[in-house]
Short mmCIF file of C-alpha atoms and ligand atoms in Angstrom, two decimals:
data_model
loop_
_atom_site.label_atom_id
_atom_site.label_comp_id
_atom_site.label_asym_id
_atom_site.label_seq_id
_atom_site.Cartn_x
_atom_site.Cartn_y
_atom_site.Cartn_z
CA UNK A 1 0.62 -17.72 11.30
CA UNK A 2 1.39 -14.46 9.28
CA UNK A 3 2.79 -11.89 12.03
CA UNK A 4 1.76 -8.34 11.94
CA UNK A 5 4.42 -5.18 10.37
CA UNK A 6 5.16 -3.52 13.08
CA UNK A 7 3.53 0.15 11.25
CA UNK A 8 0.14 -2.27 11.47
CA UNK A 9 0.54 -3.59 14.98
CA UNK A 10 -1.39 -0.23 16.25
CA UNK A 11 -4.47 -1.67 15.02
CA UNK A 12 -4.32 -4.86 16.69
CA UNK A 13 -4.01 -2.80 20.19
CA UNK A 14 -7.22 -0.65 18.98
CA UNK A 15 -9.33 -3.40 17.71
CA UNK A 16 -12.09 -2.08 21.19
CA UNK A 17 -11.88 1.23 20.42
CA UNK A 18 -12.24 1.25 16.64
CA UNK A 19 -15.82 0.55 16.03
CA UNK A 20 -16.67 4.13 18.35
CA UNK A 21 -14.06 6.55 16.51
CA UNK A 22 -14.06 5.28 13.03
CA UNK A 23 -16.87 7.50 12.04
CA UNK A 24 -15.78 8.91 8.19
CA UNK A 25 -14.66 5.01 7.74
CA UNK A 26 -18.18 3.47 8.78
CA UNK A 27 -20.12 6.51 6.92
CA UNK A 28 -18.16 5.24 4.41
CA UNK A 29 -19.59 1.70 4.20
CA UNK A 30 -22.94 3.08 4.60
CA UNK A 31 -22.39 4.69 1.28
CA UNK A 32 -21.29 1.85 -0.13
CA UNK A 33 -23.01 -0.73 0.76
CA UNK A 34 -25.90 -0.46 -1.81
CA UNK A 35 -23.52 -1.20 -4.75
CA UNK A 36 -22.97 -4.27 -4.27
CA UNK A 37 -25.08 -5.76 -7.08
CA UNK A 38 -25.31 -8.46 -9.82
CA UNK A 39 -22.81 -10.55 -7.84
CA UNK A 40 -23.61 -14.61 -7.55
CA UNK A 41 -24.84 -15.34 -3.88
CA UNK A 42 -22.32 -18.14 -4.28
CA UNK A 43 -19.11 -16.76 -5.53
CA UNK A 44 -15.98 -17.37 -3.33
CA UNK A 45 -15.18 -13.76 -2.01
CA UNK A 46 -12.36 -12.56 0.33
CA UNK A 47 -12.06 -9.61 2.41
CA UNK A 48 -9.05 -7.76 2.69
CA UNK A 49 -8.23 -5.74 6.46
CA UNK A 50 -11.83 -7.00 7.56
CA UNK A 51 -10.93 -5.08 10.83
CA UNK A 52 -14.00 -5.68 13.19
CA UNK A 53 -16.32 -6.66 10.75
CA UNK A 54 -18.40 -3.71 9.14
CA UNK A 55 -18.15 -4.48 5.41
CA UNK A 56 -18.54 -8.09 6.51
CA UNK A 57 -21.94 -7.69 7.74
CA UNK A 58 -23.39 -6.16 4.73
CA UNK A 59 -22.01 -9.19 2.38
CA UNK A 60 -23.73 -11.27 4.94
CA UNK A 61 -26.94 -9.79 5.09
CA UNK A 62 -26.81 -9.61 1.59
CA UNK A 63 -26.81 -13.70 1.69
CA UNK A 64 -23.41 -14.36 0.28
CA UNK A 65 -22.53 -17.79 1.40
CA UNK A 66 -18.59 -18.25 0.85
CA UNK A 67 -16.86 -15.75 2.17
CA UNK A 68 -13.64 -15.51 3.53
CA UNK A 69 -12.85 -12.38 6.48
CA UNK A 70 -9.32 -11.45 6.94
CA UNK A 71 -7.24 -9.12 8.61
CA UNK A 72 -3.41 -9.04 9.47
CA UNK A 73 -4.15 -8.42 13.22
CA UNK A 74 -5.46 -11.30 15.32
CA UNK A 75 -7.26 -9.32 17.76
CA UNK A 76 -8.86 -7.47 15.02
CA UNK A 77 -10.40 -11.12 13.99
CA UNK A 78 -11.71 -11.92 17.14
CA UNK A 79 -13.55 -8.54 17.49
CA UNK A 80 -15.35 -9.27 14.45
CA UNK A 81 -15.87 -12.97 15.21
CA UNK A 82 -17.76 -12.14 18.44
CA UNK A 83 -20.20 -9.27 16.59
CA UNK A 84 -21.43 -11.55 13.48
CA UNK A 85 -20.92 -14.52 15.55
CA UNK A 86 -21.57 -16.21 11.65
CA UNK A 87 -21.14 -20.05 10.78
CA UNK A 88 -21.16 -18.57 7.43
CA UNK A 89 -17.25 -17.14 7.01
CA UNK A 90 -14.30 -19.01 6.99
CA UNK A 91 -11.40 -16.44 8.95
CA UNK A 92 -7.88 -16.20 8.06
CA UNK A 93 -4.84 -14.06 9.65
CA UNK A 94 -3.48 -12.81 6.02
CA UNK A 95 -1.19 -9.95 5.43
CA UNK A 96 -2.91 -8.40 2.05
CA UNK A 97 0.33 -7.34 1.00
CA UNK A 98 2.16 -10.51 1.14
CA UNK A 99 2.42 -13.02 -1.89
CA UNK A 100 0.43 -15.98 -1.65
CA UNK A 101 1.25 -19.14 -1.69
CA UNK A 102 0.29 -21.50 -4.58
CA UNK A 103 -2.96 -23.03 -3.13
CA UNK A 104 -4.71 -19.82 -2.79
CA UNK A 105 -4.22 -18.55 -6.31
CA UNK A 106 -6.76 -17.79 -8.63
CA UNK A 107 -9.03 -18.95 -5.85
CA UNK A 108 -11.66 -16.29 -5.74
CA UNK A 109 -14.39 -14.39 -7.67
CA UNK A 110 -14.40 -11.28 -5.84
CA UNK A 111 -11.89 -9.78 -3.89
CA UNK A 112 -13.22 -6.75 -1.27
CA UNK A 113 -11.55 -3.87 1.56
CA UNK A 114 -12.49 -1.28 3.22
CA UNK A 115 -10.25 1.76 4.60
CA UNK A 116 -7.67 -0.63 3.66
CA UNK A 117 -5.45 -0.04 0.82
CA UNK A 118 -4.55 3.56 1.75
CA UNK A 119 -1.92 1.53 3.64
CA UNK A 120 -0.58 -0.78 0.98
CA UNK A 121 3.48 -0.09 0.61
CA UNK A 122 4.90 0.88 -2.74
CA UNK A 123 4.77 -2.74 -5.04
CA UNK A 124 6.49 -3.43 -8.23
CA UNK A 125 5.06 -1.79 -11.22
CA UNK A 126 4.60 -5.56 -12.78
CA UNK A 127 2.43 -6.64 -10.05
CA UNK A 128 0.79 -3.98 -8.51
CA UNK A 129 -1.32 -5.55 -5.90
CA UNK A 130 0.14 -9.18 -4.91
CA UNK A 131 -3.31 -10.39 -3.83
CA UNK A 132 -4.86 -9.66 -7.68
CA UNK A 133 -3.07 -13.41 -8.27
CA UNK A 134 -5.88 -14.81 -5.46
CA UNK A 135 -9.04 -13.50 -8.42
CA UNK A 136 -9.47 -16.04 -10.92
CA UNK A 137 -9.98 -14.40 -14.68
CA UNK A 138 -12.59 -12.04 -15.05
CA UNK A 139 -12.84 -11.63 -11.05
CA UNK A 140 -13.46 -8.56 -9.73
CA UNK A 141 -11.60 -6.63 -7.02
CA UNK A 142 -14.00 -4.05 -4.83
CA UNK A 143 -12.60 -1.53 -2.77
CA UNK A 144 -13.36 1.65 -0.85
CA UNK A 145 -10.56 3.67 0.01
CA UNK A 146 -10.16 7.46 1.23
CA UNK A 147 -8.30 9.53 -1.01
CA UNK A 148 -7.25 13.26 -0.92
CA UNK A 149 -7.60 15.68 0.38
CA UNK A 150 -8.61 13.49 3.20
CA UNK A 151 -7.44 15.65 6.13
CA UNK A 152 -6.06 18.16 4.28
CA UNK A 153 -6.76 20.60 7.18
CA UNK A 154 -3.40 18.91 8.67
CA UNK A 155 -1.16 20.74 6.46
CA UNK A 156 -2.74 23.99 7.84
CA UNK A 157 -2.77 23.04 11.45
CA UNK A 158 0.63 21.16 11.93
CA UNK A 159 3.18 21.69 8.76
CA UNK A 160 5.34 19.23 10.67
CA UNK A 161 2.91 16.37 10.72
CA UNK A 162 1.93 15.26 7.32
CA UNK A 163 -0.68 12.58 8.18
CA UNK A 164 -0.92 10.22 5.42
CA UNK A 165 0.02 10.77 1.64
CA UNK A 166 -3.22 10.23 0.15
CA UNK A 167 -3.59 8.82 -3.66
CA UNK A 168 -6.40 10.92 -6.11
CA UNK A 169 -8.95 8.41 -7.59
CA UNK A 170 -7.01 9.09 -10.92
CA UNK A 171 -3.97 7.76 -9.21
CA UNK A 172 -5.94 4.68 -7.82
CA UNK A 173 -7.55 4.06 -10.98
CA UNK A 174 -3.88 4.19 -13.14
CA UNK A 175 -2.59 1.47 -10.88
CA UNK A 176 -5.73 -0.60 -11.06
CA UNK A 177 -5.11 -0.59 -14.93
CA UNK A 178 -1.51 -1.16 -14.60
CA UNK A 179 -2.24 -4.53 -12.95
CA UNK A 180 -4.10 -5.13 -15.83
CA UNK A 181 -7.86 -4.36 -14.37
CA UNK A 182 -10.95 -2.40 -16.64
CA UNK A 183 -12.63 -0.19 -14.25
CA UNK A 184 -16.34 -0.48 -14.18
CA UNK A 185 -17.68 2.05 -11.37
CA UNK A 186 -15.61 4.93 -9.89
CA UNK A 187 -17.01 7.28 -7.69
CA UNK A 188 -15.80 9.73 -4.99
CA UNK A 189 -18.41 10.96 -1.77
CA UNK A 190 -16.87 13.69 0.39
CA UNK A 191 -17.80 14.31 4.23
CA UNK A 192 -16.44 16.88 6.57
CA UNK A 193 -17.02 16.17 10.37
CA UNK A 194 -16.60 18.32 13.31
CA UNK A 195 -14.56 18.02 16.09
CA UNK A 196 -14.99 20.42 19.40
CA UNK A 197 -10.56 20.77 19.44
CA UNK A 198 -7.56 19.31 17.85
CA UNK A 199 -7.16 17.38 20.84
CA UNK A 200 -10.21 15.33 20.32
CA UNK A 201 -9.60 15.44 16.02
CA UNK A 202 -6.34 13.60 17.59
CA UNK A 203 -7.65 10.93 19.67
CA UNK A 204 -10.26 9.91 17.34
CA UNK A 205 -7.50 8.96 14.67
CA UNK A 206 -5.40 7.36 17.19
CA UNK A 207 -8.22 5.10 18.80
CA UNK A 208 -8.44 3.90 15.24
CA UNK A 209 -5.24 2.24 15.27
CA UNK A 210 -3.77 4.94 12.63
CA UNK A 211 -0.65 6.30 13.65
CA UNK A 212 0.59 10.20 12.69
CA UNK A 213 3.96 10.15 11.33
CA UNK A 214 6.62 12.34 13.18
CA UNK A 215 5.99 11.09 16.86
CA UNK A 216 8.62 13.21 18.48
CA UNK A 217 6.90 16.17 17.47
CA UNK A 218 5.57 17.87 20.55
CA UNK A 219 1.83 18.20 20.05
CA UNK A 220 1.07 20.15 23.07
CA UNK A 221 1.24 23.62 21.46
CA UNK A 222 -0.59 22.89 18.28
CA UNK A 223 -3.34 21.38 20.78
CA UNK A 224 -3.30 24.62 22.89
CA UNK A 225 -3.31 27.02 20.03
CA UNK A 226 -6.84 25.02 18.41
CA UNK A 227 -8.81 24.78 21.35
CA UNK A 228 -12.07 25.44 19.48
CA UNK A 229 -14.25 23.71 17.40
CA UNK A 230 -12.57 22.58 13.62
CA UNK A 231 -13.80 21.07 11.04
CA UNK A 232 -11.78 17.81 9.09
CA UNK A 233 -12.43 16.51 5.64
CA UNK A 234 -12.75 13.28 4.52
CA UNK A 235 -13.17 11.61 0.69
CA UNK A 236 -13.69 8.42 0.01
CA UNK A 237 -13.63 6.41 -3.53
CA UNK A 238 -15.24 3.52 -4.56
CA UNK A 239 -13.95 0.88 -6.87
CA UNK A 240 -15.00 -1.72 -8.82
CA UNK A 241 -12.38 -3.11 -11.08
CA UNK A 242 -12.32 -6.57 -13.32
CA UNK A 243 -9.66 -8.68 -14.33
CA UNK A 244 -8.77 -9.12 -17.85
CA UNK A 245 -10.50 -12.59 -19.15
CA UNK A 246 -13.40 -14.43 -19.72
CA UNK A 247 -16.14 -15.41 -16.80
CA UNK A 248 -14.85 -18.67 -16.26
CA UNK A 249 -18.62 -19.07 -13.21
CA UNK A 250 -22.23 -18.65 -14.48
C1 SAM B 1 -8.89 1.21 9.08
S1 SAM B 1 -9.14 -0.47 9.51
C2 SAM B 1 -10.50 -0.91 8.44
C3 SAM B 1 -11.31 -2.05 8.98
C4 SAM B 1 -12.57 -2.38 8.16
N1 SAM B 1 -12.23 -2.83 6.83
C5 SAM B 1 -13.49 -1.20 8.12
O1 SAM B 1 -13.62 -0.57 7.06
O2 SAM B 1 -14.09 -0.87 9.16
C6 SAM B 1 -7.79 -1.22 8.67
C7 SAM B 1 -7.71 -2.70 8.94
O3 SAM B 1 -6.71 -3.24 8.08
C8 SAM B 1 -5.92 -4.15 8.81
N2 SAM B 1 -4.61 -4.21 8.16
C9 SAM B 1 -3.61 -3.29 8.20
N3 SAM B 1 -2.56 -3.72 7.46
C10 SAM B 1 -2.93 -4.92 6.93
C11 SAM B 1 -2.29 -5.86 6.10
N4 SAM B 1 -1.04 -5.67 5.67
N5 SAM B 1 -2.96 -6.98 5.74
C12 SAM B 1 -4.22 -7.21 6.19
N6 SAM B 1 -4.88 -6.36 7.02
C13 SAM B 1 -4.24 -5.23 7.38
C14 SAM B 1 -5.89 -3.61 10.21
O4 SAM B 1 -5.60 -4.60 11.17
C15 SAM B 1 -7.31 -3.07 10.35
O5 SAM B 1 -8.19 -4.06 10.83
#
């Protein structure tokens, strides 16, 4: 069984409280979800991160019929497991940015995440995403991802803390291309949400699972100092990306 990186473990420890403070991320899906279009109800698709099962659902209600949910955290898995409780996915504990091994490549049609790849590490310029060799020719890899200024407010609040380095979508879509991808639909949606303190701007991102870099900052005074109602921005892309070749599936 793949074992978790310890900078993803947080999410395995959230996977109850996700679903209630993961509001940008689910408004997110919502925006998405209609996209999803000319895709055969029977292609072999894989999620990515499937977390507790959000994107999931709207593949299933959508009919798909071979789909594969997985997510690095086991907990994570059986959140979602117990909310579609589906006989229609297959679940697997995968770590996206591993390299597969040889029975799984070239295996599916469409490849799919949500809030994921914000979190993928720094890969080779030759292969850019590892899990592109899982899409047979022609497949096509779907993905909504928040990009800057995503909590940009962060930079004015706490210098010291610098949440997350955010890609632009013109950064996403270079390293799309790079692995050798044509984009065909890119599109941003920006959301700002209110929060009644830091405090509670805090807790929501930490009952998430995310984790702010620099923990032995002291927080207390930045708390104390924005005790009032703030405002945090969030931006989301969406990306739909094929792989060089012919359709090999009718
Ligand atoms: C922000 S949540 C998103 C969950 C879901 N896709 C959604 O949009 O609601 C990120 C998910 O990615 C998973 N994850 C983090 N690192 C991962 C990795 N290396 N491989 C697979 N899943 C990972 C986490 O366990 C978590 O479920």
């Amino acid at each position: 069984m793949t074992k978790p990186s310890p900078e993803t473990v947080c999410f395995n420890k959230k996977a109850r409280t996700y679903d209630s403070s993961a509001i940008p991320q689910k408004e997110a899906i919502d925006w998405v979800q209609g996209r999803i279009s000319r895709i055969d109800l029977s292609a072999q698709i894989l999620e990515l991160g499937a977390g507790t099962g959000n994107w999931t659902r709207i593949w299933l209600k959508k009919g798909f019929k071979n789909y594969t949910v997985s997510d690095v955290n086991p907990a994570m898995i059986e959140v979602s497991k117990s909310k579609l409780q589906s006989n229609r996915v297959e679940y697997q504990v995968l770590d996206a940015w591993k390299e597969n091994s040889e029975d799984e490549v070239q295996k599916y049609d469409v490849i799919t995440s949500t809030n994921l790849l914000q979190w993928a590490p720094y890969f080779s310029p030759k292969k850019v995403f590892p899990f592109h060799s899982n899409l047979r020719s022609a497949g096509l890899s779907i993905h909504c991802i928040p990009i800057a200024p995503t909590l940009y407010e962060f930079y004015e609040w706490i210098p010291e803390i610098q949440p997350f380095s955010w890609k632009t979508a013109d950064e996403w879509k270079s390293l799309f291309e790079a692995d050798g991808f044509s984009i065909l639909d890119l599109e941003q949606k920006k959301n700002t949400y209110k929060y009644v303190n830091l405090q509670s701007v805090l807790r929501s991102i930490h009952n998430t699972g995310a984790t702010l870099k620099n923990k032995t900052l002291n927080l207390r005074p930045f708390i104390k100092k924005f005790n009032h109602p703030l405002h945090v921005t969030w931006n989301f892309l969406w990306i739909v990306a094929r792989k060089s070749g012919s359709f090999e599936r009718s």
